[in-house]
Coordinates of C-alpha atoms in Angstrom, one line a residue:
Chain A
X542 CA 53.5 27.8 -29.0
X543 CA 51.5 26.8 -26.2
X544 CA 48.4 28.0 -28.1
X545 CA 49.0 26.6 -31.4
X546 CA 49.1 23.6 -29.0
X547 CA 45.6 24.2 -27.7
X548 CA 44.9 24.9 -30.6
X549 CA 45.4 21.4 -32.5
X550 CA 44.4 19.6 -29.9
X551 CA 40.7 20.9 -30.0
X552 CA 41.0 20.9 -33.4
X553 CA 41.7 17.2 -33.4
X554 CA 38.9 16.5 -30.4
X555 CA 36.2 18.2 -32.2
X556 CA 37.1 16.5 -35.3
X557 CA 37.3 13.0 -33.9
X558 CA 33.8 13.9 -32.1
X559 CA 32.3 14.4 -35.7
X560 CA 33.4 11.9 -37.5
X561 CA 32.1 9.2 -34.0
X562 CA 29.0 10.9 -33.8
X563 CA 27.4 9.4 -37.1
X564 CA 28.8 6.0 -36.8
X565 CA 27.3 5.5 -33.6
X566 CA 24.2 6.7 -34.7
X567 CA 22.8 3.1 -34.3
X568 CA 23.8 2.8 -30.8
X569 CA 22.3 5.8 -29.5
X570 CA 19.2 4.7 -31.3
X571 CA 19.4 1.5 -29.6
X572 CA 20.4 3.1 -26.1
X573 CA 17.7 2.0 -23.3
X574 CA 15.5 -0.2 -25.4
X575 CA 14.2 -2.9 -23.9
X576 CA 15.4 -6.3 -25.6
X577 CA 14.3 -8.8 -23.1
X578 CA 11.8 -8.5 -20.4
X579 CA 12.9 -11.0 -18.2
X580 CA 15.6 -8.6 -17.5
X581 CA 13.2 -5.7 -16.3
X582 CA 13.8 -5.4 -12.6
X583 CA 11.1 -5.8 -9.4
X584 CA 8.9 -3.3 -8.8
X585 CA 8.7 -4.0 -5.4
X586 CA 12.4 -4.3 -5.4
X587 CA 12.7 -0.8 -7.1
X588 CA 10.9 0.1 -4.3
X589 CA 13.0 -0.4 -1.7
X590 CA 16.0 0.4 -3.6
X591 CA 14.4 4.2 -4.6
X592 CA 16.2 5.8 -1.1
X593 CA 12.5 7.7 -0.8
X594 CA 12.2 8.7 -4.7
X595 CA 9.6 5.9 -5.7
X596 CA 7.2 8.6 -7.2
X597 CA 10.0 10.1 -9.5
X598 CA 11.3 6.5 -10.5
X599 CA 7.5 5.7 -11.0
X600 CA 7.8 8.5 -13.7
X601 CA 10.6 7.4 -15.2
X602 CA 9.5 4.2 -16.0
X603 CA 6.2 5.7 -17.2
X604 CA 8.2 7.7 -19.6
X605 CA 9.7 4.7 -21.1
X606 CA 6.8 3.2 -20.7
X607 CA 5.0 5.9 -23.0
X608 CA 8.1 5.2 -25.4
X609 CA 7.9 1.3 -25.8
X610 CA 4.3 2.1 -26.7
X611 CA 5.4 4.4 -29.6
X612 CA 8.1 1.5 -30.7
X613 CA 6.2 -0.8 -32.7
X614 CA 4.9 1.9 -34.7
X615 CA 8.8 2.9 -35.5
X616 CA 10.0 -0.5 -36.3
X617 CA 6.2 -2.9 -37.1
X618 CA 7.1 -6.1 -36.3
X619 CA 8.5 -5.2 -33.1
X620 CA 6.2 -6.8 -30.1
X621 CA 4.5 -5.4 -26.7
X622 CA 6.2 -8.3 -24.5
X623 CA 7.2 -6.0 -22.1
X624 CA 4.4 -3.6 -21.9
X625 CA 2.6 -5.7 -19.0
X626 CA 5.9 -5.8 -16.7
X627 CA 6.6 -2.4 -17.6
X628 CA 3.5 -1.4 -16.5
X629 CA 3.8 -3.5 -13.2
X630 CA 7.2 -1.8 -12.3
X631 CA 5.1 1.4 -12.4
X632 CA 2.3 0.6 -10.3
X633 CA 4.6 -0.8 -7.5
X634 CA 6.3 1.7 -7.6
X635 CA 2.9 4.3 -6.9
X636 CA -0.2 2.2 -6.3
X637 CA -1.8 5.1 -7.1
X638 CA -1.3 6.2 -10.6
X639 CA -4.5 5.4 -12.1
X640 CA -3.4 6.6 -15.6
X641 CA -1.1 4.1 -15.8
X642 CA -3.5 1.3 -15.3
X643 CA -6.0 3.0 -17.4
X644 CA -3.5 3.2 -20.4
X645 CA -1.8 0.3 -19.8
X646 CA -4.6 -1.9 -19.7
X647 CA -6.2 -0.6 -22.3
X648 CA -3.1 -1.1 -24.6
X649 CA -2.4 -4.1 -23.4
X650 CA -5.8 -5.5 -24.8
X651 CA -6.3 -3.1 -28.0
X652 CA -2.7 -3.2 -29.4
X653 CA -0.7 -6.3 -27.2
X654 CA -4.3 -8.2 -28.0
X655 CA -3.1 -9.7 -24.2
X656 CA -6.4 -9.4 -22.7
X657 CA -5.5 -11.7 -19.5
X658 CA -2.2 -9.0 -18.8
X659 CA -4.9 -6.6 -19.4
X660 CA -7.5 -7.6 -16.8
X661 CA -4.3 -8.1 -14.2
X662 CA -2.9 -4.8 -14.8
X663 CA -7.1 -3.5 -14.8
X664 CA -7.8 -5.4 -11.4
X665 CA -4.7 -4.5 -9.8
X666 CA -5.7 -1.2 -10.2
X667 CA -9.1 -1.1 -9.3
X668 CA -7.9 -2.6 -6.1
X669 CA -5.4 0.4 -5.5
X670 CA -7.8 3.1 -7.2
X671 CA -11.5 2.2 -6.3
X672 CA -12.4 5.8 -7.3
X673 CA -11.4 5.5 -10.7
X674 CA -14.2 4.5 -13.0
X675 CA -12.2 3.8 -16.2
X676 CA -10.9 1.0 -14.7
X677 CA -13.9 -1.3 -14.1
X678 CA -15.4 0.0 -17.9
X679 CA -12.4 -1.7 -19.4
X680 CA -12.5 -4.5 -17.3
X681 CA -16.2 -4.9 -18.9
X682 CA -15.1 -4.0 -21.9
X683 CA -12.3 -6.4 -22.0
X684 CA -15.0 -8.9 -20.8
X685 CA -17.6 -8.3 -23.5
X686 CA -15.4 -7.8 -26.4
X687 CA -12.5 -10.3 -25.8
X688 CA -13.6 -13.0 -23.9
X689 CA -17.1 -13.4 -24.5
X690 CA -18.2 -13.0 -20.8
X691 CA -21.4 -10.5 -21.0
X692 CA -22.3 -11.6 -17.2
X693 CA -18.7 -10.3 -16.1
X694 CA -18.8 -6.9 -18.7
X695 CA -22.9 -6.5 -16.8
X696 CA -20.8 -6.6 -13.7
X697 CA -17.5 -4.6 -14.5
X698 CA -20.0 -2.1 -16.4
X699 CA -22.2 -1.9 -13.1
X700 CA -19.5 -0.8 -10.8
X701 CA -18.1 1.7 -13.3
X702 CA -21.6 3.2 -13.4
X703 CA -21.5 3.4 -9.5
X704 CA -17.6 4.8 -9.2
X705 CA -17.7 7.2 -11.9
X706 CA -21.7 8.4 -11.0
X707 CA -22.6 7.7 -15.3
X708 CA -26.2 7.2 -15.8
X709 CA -25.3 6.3 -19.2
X710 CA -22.9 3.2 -18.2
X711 CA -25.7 2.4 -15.4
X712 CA -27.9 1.6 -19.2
X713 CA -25.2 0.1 -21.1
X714 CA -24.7 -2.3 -18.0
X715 CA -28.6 -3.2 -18.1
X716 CA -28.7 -4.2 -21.7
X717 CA -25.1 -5.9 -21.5
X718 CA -27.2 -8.0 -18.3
X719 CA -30.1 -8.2 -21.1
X720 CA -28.4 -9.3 -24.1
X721 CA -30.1 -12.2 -25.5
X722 CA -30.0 -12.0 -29.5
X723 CA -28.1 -11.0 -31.6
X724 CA -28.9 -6.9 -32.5
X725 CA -28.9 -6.4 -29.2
X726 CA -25.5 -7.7 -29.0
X727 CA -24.3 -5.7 -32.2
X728 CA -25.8 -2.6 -30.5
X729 CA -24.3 -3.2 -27.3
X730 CA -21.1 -3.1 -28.9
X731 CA -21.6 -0.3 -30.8
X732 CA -22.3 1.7 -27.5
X733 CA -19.3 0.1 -25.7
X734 CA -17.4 1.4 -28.5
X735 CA -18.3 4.8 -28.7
X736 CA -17.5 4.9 -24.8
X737 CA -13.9 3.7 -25.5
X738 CA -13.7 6.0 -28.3
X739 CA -14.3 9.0 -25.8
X740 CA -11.7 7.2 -23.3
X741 CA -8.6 6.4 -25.4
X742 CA -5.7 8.5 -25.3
X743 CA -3.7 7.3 -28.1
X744 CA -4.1 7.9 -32.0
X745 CA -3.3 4.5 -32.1
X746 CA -5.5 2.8 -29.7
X747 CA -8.7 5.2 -31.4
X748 CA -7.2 4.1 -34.9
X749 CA -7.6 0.5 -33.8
X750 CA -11.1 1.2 -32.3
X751 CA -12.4 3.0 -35.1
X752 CA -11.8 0.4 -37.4
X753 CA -13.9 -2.1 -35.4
X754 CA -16.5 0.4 -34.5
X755 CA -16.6 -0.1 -39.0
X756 CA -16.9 -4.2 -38.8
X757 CA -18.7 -4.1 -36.3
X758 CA -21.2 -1.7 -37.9
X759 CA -20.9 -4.0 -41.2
X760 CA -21.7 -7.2 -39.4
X761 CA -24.8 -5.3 -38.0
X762 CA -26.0 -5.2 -41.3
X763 CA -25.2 -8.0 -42.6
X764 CA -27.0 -9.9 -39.9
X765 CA -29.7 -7.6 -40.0
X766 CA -30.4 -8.4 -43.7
X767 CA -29.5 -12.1 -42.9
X768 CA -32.6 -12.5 -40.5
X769 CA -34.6 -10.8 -43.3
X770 CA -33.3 -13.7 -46.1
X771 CA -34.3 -16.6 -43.3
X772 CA -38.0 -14.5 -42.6
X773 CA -38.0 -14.5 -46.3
X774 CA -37.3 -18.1 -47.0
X775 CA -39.5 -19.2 -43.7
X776 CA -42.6 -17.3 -45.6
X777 CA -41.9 -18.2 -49.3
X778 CA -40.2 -21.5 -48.9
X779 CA -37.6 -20.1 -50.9
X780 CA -34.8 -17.7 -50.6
X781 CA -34.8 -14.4 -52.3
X782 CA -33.3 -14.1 -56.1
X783 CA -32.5 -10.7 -55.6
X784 CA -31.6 -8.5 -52.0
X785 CA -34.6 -6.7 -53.6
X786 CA -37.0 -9.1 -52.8
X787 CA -36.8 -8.5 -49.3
X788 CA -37.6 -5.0 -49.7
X789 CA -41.0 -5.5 -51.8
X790 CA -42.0 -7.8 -48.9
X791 CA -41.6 -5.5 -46.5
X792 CA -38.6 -7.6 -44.6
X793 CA -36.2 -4.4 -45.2
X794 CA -37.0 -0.7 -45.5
X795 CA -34.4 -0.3 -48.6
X796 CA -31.4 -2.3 -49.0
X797 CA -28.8 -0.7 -46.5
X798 CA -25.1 0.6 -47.7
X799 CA -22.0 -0.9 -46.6
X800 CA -20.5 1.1 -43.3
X801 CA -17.0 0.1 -43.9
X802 CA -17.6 1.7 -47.5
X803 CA -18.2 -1.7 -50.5
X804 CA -21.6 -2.9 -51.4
X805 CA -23.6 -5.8 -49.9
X806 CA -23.1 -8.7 -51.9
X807 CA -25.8 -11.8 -52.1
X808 CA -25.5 -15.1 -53.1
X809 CA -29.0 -16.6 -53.9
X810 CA -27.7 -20.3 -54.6
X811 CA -26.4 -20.1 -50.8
X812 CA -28.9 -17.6 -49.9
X813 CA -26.1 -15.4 -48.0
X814 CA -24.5 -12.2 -47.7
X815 CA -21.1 -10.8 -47.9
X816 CA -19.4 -7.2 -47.7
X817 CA -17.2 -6.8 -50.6
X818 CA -14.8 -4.8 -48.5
X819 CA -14.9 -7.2 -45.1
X820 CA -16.0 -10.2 -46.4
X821 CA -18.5 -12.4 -44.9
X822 CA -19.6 -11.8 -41.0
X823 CA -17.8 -13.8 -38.5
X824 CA -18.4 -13.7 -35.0
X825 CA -18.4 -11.1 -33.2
X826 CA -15.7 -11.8 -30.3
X827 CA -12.6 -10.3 -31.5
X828 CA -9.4 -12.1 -30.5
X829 CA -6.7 -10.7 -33.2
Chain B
X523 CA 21.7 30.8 25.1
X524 CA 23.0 34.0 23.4
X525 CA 26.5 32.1 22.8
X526 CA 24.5 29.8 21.0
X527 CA 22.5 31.8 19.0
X528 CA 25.9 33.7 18.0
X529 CA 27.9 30.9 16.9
X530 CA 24.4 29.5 15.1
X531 CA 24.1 33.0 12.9
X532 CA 28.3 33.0 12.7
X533 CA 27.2 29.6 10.6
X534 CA 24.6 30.7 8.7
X535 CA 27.5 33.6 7.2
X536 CA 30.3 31.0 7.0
X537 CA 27.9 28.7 5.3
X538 CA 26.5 31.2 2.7
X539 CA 30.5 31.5 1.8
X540 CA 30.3 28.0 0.5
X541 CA 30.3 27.7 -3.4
X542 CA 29.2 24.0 -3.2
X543 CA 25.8 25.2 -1.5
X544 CA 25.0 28.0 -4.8
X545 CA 25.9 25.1 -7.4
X546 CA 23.6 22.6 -5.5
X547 CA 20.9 24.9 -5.2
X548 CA 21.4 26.7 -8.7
X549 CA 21.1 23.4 -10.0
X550 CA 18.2 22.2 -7.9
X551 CA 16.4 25.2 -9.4
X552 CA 18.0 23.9 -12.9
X553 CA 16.1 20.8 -13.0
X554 CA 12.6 21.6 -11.5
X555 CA 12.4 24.3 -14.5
X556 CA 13.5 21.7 -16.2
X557 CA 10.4 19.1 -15.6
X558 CA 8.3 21.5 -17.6
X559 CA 10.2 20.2 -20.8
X560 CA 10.5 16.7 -19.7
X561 CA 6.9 16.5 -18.4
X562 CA 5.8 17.1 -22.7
X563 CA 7.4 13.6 -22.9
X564 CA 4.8 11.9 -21.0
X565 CA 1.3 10.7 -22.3
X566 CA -1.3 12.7 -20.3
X567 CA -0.6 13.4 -16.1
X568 CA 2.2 16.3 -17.1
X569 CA 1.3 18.1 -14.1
X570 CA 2.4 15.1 -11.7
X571 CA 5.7 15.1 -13.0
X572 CA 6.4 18.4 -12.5
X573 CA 5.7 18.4 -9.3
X574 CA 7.5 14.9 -8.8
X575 CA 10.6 16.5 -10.3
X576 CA 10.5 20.1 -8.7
X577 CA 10.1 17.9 -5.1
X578 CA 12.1 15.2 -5.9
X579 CA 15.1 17.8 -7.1
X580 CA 14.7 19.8 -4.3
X581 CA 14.9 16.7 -1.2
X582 CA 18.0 15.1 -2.8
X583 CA 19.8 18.5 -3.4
X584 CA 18.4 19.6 0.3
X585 CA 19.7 16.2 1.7
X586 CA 23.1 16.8 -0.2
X587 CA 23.5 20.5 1.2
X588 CA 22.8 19.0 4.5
X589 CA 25.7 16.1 4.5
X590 CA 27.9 18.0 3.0
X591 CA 28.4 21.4 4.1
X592 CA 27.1 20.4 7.4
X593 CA 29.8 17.9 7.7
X594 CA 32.4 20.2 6.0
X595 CA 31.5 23.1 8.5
X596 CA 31.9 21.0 12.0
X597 CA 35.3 19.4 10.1
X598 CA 37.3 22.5 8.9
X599 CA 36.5 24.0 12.4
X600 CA 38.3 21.3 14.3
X601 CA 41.0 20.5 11.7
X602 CA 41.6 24.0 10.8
X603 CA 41.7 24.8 14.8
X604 CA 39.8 27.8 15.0
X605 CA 37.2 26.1 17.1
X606 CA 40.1 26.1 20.0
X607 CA 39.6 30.0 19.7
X608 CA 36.0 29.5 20.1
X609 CA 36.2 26.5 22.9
X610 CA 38.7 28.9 25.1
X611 CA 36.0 31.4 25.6
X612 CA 33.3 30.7 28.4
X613 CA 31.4 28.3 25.2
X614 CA 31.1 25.0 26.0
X615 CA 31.0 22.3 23.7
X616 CA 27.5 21.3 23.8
X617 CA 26.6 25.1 23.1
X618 CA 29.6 25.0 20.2
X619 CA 27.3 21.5 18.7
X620 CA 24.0 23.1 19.2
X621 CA 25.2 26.5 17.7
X622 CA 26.8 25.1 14.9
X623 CA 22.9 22.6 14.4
X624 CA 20.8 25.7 14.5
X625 CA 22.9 27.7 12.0
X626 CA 23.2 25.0 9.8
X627 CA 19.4 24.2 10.1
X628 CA 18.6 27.8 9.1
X629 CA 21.0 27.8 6.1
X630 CA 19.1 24.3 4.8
X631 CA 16.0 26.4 5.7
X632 CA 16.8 28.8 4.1
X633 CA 18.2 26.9 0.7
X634 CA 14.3 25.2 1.1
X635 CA 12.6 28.4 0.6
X636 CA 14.6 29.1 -2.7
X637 CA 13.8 25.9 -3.9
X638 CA 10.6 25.5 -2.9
X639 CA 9.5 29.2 -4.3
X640 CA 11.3 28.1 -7.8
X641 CA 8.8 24.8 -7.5
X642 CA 6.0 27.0 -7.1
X643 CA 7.0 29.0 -9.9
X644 CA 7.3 26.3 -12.2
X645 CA 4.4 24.2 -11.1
X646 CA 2.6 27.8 -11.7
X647 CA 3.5 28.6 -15.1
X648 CA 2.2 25.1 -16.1
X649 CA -1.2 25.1 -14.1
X650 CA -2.1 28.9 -14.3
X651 CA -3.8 28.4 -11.2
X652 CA -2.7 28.7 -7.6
X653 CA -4.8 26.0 -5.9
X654 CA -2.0 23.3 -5.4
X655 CA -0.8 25.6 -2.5
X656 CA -4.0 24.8 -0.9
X657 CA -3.3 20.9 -1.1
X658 CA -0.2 19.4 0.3
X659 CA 2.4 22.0 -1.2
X660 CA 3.2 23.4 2.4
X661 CA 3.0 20.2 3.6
X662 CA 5.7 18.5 1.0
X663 CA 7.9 21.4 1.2
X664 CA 7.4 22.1 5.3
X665 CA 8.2 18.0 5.8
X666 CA 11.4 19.0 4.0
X667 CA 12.7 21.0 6.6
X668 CA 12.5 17.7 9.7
X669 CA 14.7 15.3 7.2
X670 CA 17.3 18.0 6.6
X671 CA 17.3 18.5 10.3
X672 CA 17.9 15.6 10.5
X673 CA 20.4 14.8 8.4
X674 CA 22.4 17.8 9.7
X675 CA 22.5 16.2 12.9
X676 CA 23.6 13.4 11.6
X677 CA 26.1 15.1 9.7
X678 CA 27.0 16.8 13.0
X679 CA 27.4 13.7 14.7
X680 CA 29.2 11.9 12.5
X681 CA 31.7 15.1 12.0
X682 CA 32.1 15.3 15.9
X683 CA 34.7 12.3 16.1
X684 CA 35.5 11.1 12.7
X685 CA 37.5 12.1 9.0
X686 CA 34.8 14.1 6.7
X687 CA 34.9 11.4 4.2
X688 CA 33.5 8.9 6.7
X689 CA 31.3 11.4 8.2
X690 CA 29.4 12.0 4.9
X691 CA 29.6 8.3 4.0
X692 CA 28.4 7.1 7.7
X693 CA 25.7 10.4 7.5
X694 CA 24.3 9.0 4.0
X695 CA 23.9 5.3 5.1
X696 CA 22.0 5.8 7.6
X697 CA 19.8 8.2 5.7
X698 CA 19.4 5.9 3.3
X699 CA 18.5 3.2 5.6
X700 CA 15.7 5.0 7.1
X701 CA 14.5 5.6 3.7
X702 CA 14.6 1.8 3.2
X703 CA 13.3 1.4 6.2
X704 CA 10.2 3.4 5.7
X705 CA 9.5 0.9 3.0
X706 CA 10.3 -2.3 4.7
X707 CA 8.3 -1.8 8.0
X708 CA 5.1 -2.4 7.0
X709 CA 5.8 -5.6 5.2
X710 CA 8.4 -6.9 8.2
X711 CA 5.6 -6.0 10.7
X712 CA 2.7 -7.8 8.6
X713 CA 5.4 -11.1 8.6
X714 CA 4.7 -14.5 10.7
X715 CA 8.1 -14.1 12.1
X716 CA 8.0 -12.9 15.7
X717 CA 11.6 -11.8 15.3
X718 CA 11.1 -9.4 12.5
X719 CA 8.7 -7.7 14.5
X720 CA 11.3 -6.8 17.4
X721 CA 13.5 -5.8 14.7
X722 CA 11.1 -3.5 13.6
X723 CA 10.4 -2.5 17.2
X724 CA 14.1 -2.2 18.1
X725 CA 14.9 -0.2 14.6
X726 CA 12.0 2.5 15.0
X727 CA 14.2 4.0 17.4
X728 CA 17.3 3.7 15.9
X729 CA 16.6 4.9 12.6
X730 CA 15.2 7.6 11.4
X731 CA 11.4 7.0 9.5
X732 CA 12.3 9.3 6.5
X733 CA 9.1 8.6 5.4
X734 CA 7.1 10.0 7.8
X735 CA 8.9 12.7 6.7
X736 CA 7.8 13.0 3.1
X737 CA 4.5 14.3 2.0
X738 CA 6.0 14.3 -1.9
X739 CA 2.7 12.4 -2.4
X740 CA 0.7 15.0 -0.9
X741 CA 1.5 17.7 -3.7
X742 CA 1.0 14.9 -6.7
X743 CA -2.3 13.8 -6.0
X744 CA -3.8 16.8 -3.8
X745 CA -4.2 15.1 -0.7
X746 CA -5.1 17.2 2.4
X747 CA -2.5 16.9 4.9
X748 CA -4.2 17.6 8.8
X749 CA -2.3 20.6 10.8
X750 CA -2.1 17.8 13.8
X751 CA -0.7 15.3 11.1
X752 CA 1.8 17.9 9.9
X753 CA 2.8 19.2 13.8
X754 CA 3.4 15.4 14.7
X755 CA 5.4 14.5 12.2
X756 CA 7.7 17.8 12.9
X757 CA 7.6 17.0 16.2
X758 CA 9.0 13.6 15.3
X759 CA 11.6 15.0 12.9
X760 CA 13.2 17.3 14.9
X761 CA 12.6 15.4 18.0
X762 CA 15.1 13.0 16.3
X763 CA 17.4 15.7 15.5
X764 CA 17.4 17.0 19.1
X765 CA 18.1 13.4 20.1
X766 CA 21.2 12.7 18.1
X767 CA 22.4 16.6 18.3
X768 CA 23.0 15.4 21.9
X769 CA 24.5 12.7 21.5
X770 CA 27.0 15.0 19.2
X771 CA 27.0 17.4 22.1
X772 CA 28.0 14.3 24.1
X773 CA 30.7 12.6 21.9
X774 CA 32.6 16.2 21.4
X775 CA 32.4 17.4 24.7
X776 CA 34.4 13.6 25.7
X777 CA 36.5 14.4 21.9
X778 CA 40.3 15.2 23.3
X779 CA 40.8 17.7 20.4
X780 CA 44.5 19.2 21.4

């Protein structure tokens, strides 16, 4: 009697833990996310509080930190408001976690499009990890790309050349110092780009820069032929009637292909270009 | 000397008995194998958390052994009596504290070198390599050894004249607070306020610095750790136990326990 006892009873358990399991589906999914970030607590506090387990706590909150990345690509729509003060908990926690800066920061500006978090989270850690040369190359890359500072990307790009012992960044931070028109600018980019390309550790963030390495590639060309069409028009008086023109003049080699994969459009009545995939070229500091 | 050594290895058995120490260290074991699954979470820096979570795991399960069997040891002798047997022999109390330190010391000791091989292990099969045993694993691990000392005589203390609830409870509070400690010194000694530096002065020998006990750090980024840093900070740890153990020595040997 006493078994047929047990017996119901985990029947009736294991039946009731079923039949909850899928209705609370949602709630499990929704278990730790973070819904307001005013609500994250202190690093510095966490600190104190960790009872000699800062690293381990500093790895927790990495792991969700890694997660709350992933989250907008689960539900789009979803924002990065808490990547910066997520971050921060991690840092204070261990000042020395350079990965955390590096990714961080370079989320922050590539995906969160929050370049001033970016260069906070990037400083801060440059500060706590002088020997990590990442650092300063994204602080110059957030310069030159995002804020339109070249002076301050010469000087980020300088010190990551020193740090990280790169010939190659010691070059890109003498043109950066030496940009004065507008190729050089384009080509600049180009080589800050590849750089990042080799640094970034998400398919996301290399998604992201892949695309612009495209536009930016496109608006090389289409103020490459531009300058040609005002050459053109200073020497004839006239613009071209035809992209052709330029070439039988000797302004262009051969009329170059679209990078981002359309055909270079002209306009003679307005005497300009456009890409018929990306449109017309528009500056080059990217802000969304 | 010899009584002492006797009732220290007559611990070390009674303290093997325990089941609470197997499921604590089992389990400590548990979760630094355990890291190697949790460290595929992360983005990049997998080794770090292995090695956060094999050291991490193995301190708080190391400080845990130490409260409370330490505690439970010093307790059931006294409730249970059979210290009187022990006491009515030429052993005096001080010898029946300091016995009953050393053989818990060398069970925690021993309960380190489990753990610590299991780290090893684990932090092995992920790297392939054996080179983190050059940088700061002996150190981490060794460190280990003075906050468990300490925390057993703590634990000793505490069990020398009160209930084994509020032994553990006093035991982890002020382990705890010389963790917090650790933390707050440097920004209470960097402060304006004239008073916060005598607090600091007055706590530094009060409470313990757990963490100049820790070299955690040591192990996840590499860092060299000097023999004379290592030997001080030893030297500091146990010096602390040996301090309090005497005070135990002291308390017990005023206890009236008839």
């Amino acid at each position: 009697m006493r078994g047929a006892g047990t017996a119901a009873l985990l029947a009736l358990s294991a039946a009731a833990v079923a039949l909850a399991r899928p209705a609370l589906a949602p709630e499990a999914l929704a278990a730790g996310r973070i819904r307001d970030p005013a609500w994250l607590p202190s690093g510095k506090l966490l600190r104190l509080a960790s009872f000699g387990q800062r690293l381990l706590l500093a790895d927790l909150y990495w792991l969700k930190t890694v997660a709350y990345m992933g989250e907008p690509f689960l539900a789009p729509g979803r924002g990065l408001d808490a990547l910066h003060p997520l971050g921060e908990i991690v840092t204070d926690l261990d000042p020395r976690y350079g990965y955390a800066y590096q990714v961080v920061g370079s989320n922050l500006s590539g995906l969160a499009h929050r370049v001033s978090e970016s260069d906070r989270i990037l400083e801060k850690g440059v500060r706590n990890v002088p020997d990590r040369w990442t650092l300063p190359f994204l602080l110059a890359f957030n310069k030159f790309f995002y804020e339109g500072d070249f002076a301050g990307a010469a000087a980020w790009a300088r010190r990551a050349a020193e740090v990280g012992k790169r010939p190659q960044l010691a070059l890109l931070a003498a043109n950066l110092a030496l940009v004065a028109n507008t190729e050089d600018q384009y080509q600049a980019s180009i080589s800050f780009l590849e750089l990042s390309l080799q640094q970034a550790e998400t398919l996301e963030l290399r998604e992201q820069l892949e695309q612009r390495m495209v536009k930016v590639r496109t608006y090389q060309v289409l103020s490459r032929v531009e300058r040609a069409i005002e050459a053109f028009r200073a020497r004839n008086l006239r613009p071209p009637l035809v992209l052709e023109e330029l070439v039988w003049s000797g302004l262009l080699p051969r009329i170059p292909a679209d990078p981002s994969g359309g055909t270079i459009e002209y306009d003679p009545w307005a005497g300009s270009v456009r890409s018929s995939a990306l449109g017309p070229r528009d500056p080059l500091r990217v802000t969304q | 000397m010899t009584r002492t050594l006797a009732i220290a290895a007559n611990t070390v058995r009674e303290a093997l008995r325990e089941r609470l120490l197997y499921n604590l260290v089992i389990f400590a074991v548990l979760l630094s194998a355990a890291s190697l699954t949790v460290s595929q979470l992360t983005l990049g820096e997998q080794y770090r958390i292995i090695a956060d979570v094999s050291t991490s795991s193995t301190q708080l399960f190391g400080i845990l052994i130490s409260v409370f069997v330490g505690v439970a040891l010093v307790s059931r002798e006294i409730d249970r009596r059979t210290a009187y047997a022990m006491l009515a022999r030429p052993v005096s109390r001080a010898d029946f504290i300091l016995g009953k330190f050393i053989g818990l010391v060398a069970t925690v000791g021993l309960n380190l070198v489990v753990m610590a091989l299991a780290s090893a292990l684990v932090i092995f099969a992920y790297t392939r390599s054996a080179t983190f045993l050059a940088s700061g694993f002996f150190a981490a691990f060794g460190l280990m050894l003075a906050q468990f000392a300490v925390c057993v005589a703590l634990a000793v203390l505490f069990a020398s004249f009160s209930t084994p609830t509020l032994a553990v409870i006093f035991t982890l509070t002020l382990v705890g607070a010389g963790f917090v400690f650790s933390e707050i010194r440097p920004f209470w000694l960097a402060s304006d306020r004239v008073q916060m530096k005598q607090l600091v002065h007055v706590l530094d020998f009060v409470l313990p610095n757990m963490g100049l006990l820790d070299a955690k750090e040591a192990l996840t980024y590499g860092d060299p750790v000097s023999l004379r840093s290592f030997a001080t900070r030893l030297a500091y740890g146990f010096g602390y136990a040996g301090v309090v153990v005497a005070l135990a020595a002291q308390v017990f040997s005023r206890r009236d326990i008839r």
